[in-house]
Coordinates of C-alpha atoms in Angstrom, one line a residue:
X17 CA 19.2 -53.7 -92.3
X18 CA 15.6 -52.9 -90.8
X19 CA 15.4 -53.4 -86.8
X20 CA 12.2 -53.9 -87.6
X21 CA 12.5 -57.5 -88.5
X22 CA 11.1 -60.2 -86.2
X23 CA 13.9 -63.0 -86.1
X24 CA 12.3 -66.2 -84.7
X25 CA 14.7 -67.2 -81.7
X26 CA 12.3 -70.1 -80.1
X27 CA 14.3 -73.2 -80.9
X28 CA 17.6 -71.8 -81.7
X29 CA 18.8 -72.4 -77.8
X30 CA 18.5 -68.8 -77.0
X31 CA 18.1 -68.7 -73.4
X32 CA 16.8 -65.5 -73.2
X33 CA 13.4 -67.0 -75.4
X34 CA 14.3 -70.8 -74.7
X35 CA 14.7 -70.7 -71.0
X36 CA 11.5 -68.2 -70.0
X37 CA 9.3 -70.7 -69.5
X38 CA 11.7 -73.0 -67.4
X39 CA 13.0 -70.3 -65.3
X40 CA 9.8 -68.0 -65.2
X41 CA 6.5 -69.9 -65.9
X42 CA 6.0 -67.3 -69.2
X43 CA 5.1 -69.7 -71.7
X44 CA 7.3 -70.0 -74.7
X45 CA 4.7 -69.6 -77.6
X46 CA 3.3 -66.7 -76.1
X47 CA 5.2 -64.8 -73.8
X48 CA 7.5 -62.1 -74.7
X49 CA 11.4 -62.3 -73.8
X50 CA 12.5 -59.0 -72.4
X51 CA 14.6 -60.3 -69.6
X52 CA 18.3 -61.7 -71.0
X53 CA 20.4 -58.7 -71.9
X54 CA 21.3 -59.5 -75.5
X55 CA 19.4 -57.8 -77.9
X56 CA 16.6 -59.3 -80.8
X57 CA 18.3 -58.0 -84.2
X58 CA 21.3 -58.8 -85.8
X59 CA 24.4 -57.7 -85.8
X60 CA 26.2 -55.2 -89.0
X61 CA 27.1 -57.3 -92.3
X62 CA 30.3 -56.7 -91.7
X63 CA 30.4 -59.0 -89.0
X64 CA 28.4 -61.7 -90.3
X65 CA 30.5 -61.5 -93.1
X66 CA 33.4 -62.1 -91.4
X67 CA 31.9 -65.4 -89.6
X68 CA 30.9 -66.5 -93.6
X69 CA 34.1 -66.1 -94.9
X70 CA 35.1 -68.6 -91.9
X71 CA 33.1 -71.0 -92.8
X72 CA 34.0 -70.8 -96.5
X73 CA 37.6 -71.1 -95.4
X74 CA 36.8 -74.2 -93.4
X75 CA 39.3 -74.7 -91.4
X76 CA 39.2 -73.8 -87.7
X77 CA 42.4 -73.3 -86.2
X78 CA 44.0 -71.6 -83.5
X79 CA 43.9 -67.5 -84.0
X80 CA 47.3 -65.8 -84.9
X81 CA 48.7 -62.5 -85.6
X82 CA 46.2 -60.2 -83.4
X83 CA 47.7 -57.4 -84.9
X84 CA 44.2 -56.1 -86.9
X85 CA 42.5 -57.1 -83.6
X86 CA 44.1 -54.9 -81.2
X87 CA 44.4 -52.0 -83.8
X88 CA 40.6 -52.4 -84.5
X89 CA 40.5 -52.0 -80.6
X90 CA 42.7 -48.8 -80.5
X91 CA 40.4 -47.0 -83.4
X92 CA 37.5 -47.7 -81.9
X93 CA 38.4 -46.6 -78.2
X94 CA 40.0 -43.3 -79.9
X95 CA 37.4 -42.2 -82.6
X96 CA 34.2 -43.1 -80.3
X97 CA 35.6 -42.4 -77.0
X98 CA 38.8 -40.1 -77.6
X99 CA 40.3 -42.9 -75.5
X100 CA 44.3 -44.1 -76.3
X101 CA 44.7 -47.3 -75.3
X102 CA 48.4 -49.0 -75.8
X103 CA 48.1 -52.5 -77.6
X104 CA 49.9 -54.3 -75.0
X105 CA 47.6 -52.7 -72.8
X106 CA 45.1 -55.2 -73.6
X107 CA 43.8 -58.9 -72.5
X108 CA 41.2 -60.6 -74.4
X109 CA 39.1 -62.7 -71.9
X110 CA 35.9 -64.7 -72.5
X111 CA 33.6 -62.2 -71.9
X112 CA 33.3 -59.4 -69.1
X113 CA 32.1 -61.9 -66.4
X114 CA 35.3 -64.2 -66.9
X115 CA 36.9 -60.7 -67.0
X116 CA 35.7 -59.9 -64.0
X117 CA 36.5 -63.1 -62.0
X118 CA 40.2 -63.1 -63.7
X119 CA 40.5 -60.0 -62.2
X120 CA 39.3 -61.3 -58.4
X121 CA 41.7 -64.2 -59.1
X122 CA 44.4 -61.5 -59.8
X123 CA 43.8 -58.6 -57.5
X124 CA 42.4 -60.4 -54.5
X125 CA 42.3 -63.4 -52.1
X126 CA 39.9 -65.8 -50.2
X127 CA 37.9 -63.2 -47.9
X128 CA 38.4 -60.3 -49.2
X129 CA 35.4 -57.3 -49.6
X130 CA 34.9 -56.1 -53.0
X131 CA 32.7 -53.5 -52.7
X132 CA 29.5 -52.9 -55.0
X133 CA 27.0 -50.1 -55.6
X134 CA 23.8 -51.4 -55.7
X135 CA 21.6 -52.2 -57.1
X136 CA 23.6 -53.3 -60.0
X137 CA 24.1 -56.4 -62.6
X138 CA 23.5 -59.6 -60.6
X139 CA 26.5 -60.9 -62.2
X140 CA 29.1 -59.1 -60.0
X141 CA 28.0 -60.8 -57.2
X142 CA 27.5 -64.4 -58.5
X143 CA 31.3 -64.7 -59.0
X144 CA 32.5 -62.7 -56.0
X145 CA 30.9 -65.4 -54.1
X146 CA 31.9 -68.0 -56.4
X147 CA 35.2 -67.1 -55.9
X148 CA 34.8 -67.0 -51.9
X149 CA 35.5 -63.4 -52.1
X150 CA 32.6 -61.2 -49.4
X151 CA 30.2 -58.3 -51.5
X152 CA 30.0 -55.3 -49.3
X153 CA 26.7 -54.0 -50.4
X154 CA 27.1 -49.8 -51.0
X155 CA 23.7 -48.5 -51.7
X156 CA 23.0 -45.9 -54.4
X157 CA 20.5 -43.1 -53.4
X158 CA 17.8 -43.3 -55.4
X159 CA 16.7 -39.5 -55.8
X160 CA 13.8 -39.1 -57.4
X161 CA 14.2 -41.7 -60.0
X162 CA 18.0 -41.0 -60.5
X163 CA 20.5 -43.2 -59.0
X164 CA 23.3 -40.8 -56.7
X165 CA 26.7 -42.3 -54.6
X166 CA 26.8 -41.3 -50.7
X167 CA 30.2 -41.7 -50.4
X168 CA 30.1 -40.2 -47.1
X169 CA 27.8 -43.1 -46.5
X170 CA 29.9 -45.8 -47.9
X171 CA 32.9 -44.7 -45.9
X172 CA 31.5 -45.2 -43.3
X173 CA 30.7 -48.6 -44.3
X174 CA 34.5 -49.7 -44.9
X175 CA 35.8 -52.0 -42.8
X176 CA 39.6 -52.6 -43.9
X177 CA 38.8 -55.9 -45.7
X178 CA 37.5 -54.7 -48.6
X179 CA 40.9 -54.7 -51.7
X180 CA 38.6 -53.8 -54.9
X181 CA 35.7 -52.0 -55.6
X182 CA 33.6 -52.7 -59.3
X183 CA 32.1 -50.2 -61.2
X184 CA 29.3 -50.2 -63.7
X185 CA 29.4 -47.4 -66.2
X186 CA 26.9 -46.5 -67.7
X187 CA 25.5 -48.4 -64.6
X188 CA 22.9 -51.4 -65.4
X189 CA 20.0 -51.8 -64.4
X190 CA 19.5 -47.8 -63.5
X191 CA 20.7 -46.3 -66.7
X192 CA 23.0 -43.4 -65.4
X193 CA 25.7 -42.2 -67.1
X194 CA 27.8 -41.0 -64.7
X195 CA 29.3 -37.6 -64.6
X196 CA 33.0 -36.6 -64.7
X197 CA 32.6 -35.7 -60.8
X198 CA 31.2 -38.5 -59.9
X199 CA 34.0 -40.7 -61.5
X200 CA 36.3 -38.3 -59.5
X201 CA 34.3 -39.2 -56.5
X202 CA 34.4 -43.1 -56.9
X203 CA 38.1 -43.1 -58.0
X204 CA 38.5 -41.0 -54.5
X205 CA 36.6 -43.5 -52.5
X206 CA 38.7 -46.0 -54.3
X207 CA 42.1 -44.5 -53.5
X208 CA 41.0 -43.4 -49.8
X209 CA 40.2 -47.0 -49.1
X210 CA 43.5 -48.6 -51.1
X211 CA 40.8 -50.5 -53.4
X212 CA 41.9 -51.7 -57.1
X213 CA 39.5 -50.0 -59.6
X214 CA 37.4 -52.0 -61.9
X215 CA 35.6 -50.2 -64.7
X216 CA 33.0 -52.2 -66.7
X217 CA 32.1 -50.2 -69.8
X218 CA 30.2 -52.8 -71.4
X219 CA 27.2 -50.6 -72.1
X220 CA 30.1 -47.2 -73.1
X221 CA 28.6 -47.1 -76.5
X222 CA 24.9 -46.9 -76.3
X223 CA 23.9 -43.8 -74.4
X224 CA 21.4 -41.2 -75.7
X225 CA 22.4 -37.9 -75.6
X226 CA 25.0 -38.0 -72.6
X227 CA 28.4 -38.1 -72.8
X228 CA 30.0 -41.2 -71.6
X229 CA 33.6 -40.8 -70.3
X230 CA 35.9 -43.3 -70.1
X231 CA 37.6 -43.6 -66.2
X232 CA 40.3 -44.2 -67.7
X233 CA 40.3 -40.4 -68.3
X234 CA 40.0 -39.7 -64.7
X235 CA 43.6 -38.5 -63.6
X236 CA 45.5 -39.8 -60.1
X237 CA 44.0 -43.4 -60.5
X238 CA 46.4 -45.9 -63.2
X239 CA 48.2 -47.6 -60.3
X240 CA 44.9 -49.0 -59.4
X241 CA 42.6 -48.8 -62.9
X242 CA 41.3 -51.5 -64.7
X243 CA 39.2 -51.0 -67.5
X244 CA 36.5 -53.3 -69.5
X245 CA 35.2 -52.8 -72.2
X246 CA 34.0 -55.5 -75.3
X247 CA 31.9 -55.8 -78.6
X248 CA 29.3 -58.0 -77.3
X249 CA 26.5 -55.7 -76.6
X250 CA 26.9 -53.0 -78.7
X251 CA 27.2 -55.5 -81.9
X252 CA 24.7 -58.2 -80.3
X253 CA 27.3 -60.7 -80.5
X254 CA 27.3 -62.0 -77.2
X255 CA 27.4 -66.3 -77.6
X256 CA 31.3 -65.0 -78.9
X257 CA 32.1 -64.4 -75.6
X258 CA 34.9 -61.8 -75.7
X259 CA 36.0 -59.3 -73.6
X260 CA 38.7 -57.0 -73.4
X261 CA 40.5 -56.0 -69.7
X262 CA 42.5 -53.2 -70.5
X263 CA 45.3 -52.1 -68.0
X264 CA 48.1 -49.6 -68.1
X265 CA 49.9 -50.3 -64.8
X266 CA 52.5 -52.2 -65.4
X267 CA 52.3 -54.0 -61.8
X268 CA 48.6 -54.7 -62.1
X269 CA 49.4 -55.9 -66.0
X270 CA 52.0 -58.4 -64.7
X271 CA 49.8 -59.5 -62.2
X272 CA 47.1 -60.4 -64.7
X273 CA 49.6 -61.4 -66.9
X274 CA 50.4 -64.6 -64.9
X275 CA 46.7 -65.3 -63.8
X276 CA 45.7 -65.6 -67.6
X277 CA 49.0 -67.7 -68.2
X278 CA 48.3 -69.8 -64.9
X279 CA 44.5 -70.5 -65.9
X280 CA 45.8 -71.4 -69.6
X281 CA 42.8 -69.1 -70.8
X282 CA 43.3 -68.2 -74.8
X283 CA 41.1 -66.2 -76.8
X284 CA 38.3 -67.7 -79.1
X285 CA 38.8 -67.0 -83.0
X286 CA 35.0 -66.3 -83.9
X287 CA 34.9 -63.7 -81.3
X288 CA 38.3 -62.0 -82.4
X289 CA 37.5 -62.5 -86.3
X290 CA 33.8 -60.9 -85.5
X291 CA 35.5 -57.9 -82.9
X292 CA 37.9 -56.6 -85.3
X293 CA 34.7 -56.8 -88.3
X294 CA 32.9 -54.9 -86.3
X295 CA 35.4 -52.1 -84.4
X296 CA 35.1 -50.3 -88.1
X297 CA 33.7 -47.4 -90.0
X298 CA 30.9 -50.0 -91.0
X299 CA 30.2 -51.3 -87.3
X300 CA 29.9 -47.4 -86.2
X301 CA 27.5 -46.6 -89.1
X302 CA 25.8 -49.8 -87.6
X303 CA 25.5 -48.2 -83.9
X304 CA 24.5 -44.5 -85.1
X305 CA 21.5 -46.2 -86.7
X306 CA 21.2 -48.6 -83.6
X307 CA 21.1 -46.5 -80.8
X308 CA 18.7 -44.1 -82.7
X309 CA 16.0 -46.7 -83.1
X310 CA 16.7 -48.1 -79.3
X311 CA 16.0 -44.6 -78.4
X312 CA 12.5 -44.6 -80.1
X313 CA 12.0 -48.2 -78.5
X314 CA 13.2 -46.0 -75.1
X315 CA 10.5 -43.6 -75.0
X316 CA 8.0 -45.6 -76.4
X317 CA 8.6 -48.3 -73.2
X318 CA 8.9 -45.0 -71.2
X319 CA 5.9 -43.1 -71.7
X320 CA 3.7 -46.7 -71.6
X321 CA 4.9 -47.4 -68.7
X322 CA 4.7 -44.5 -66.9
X323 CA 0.9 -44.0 -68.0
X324 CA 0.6 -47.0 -65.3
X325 CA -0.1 -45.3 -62.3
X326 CA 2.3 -46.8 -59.3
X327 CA 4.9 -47.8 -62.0
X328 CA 7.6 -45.3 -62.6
X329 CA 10.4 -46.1 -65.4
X330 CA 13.7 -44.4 -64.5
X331 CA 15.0 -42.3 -66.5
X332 CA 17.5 -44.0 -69.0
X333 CA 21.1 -42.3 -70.9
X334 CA 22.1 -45.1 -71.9
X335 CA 21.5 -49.4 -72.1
X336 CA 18.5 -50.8 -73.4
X337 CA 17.4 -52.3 -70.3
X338 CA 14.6 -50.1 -68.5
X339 CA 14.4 -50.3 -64.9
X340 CA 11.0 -49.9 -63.5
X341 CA 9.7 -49.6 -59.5
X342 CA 6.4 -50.5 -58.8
X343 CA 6.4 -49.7 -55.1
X344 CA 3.9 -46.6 -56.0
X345 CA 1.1 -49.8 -56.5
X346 CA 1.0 -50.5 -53.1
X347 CA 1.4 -54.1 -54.1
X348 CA 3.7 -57.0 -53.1
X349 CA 6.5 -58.1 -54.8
X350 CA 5.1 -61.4 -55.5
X351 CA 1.7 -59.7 -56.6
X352 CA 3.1 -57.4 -59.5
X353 CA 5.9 -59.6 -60.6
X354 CA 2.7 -62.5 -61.0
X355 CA 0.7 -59.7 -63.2
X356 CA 3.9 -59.3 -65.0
X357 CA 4.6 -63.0 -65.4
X358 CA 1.5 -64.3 -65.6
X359 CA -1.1 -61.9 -66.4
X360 CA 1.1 -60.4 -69.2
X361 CA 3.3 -63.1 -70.3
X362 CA 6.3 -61.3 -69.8
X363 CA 9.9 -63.1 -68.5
X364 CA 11.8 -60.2 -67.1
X365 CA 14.6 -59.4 -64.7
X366 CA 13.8 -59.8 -60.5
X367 CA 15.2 -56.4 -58.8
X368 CA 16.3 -58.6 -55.9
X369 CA 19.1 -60.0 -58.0
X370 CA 20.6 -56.7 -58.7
X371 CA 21.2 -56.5 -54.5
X372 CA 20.0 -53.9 -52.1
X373 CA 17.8 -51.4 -53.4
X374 CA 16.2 -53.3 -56.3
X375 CA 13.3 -54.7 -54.4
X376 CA 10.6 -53.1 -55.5
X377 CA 11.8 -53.2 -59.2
X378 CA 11.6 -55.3 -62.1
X379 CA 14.0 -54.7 -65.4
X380 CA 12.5 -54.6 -69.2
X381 CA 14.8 -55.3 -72.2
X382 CA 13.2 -53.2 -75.1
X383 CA 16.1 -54.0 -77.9
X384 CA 13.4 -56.0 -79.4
X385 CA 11.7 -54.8 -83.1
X386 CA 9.4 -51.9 -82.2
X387 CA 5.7 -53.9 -82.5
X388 CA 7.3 -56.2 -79.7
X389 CA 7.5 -53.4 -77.3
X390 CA 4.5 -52.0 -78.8
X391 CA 2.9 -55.4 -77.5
X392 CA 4.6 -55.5 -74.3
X393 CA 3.6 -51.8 -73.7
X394 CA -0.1 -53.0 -74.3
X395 CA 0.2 -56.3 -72.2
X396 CA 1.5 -53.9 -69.1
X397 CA -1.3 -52.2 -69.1
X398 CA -4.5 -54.2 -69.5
X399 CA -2.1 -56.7 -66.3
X400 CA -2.5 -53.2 -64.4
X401 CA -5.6 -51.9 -65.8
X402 CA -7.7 -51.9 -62.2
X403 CA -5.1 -48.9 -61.8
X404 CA -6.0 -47.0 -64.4

């Protein structure tokens, strides 16, 4: 397939090109959608293949024999991320946020911290407060464009209250890829403080050149791990809404075990029919060629970007999701995010959503075909040209 394709998505109740205009005031036959995190190509043949022969079947019953799935599961963790996972091991929820609220329901109660470093995806905190549950706000240093913990910081910050802490890695919006010491550090912090571990890999298998590593292969930590990890961005399937929560405790596995059972949640066919297409030797092929070309959409956004005096991208190894500070422009939050909006017809990401740090920022999806960034790239700059 050729990334370079422009798909029409206007009309097709894509919120991420459907909703701009409602949510943002960039107007839908001209603005550019870089704000959603699902991505503007589709996904390997191999999984729209498997959706086809679906619909030639015809009939649309309730999924059995999961047997393919979870093996498809187990290949991919070991061959991409030298990972073993057990096929008991795994839960299939819908999606990572449902995967992350199942695992509030089952690890915590009314009250409770759950402690995030931030800034980080807004989604974390919608549902610990939908759940009644208290975010206790851990700030990442920002040093020199590259997000750092301070546990020292952050332990002083506990309180006793706090039962779980959430991780993001790779971490969106900033694009780190964290290293094996600072896993050790946050699965420290985590046992220091008695907190369950939640791991959302989401992003594990689009990094450019560093080498993600799974927590799960962080040692001391499986009474209190729980991992994440799905299909839905790497393949662009996301409207399947599955998610995997993988768990090797046996206590924490029992635990989530009767919350799934108590909510009567079961998994969705299309998304385990297009998960275990796409955890192949075809889907892989599919994310070698991927990630190269997001790379080359990477530096292109980068270097554009950055040529914007007062804007500085940070440095990306991994997503597609650049995360940009404009606080070197001297100018209000309202005043570049209305250049942005307005002057460029651009709908992205406030950084205010992603909690305390992301102020001054604003996040840019670039897994779009190559002209669109090109045009986005171009837009930026005449909006800021007075800078220039």
């Amino acid at each position: 397939m050729s990334f370079d394709e422009i798909i029409e998505r206007r009309g097709t109740h894509s919120v991420k090109w459907d909703a701009m205009e409602a949510i943002y005031g960039v107007p839908r036959d001209e603005g550019i959608a870089m704000w959603v995190a699902d991505m503007d190509f589709r996904p390997p043949e191999c999984v729209t293949k498997a959706v086809q022969d679906m619909a030639d079947h015809g009939v649309y019953g309730y999924f059995g024999d999961e047997g393919p799935y979870r093996e498809s599961i187990q290949w991919w963790m070991k061959t991409r991320h030298n990972w073993d996972v057990q096929a008991g091991e795994i839960f299939t929820t819908h999606g990572l946020v449902n995967g992350t609220s199942m695992c509030l329901e089952s690890f915590t109660k009314h009250g409770d911290g759950v402690v995030l470093f931030t800034p980080v995806y807004h989604a974390f905190a919608k549902v610990i407060h939908g759940s009644d549950r208290e975010v206790v706000e851990c700030e990442l240093v920002n040093n020199n464009g590259r997000y750092e913990f301070d546990f020292d910081a952050y332990d002083a910050q506990m309180t006793g209250n706090e039962t779980m802490v959430i991780l993001c890695s790779p971490h969106n919006p900033g694009g780190r890829v964290w290293t094996r010491d600072e896993l050790e550090g946050v699965a420290a912090f985590a046992k220091r403080h008695d907190l369950v571990l939640v791991s959302d890999e989401i992003h594990h298998d689009l990094t450019f050149g560093a080498k993600h590593i799974p927590m799960a292969h962080i040692d001391g930590i499986e009474d209190r791990l729980v991992m994440m990890t799905a299909t839905t961005k790497t393949f662009n399937i996301a409207g399947s809404h599955s998610g995997n929560v993988i768990i090797r405790d046996p206590d924490l596995r029992e635990k989530f075990a009767r919350r799934m059972l108590g909510l009567g949640i079961s998994p969705n066919s299309f998304g385990l029919h297009m998960a275990t297409a796409a955890y192949s030797p075809e889907g892989a092929k599919w994310v070698d060629q991927l990630v190269e070309y997001l790379d080359g959409n990477r530096k292109l956004i980068d270097d554009g970007l950055n040529a914007i005096p007062g804007l500085a991208s940070m440095n990306m190894e991994a997503t597609y999701l650049a995360w940009v500070d404009f606080s070197g422009t001297g100018m209000t939050r309202e005043e570049f995010t209305q250049r942005v909006q307005q002057d460029a017809k651009i709908a992205v990401n406030h950084g205010p959503t992603f909690g305390t740090g992301g102020e001054n920022f604003l996040r840019f999806n670039f897994a779009t075909p190559r002209t669109v960034v090109k045009e986005a790239v171009e837009r930026m700059q005449n909006a800021f040209a007075d800078l220039q």
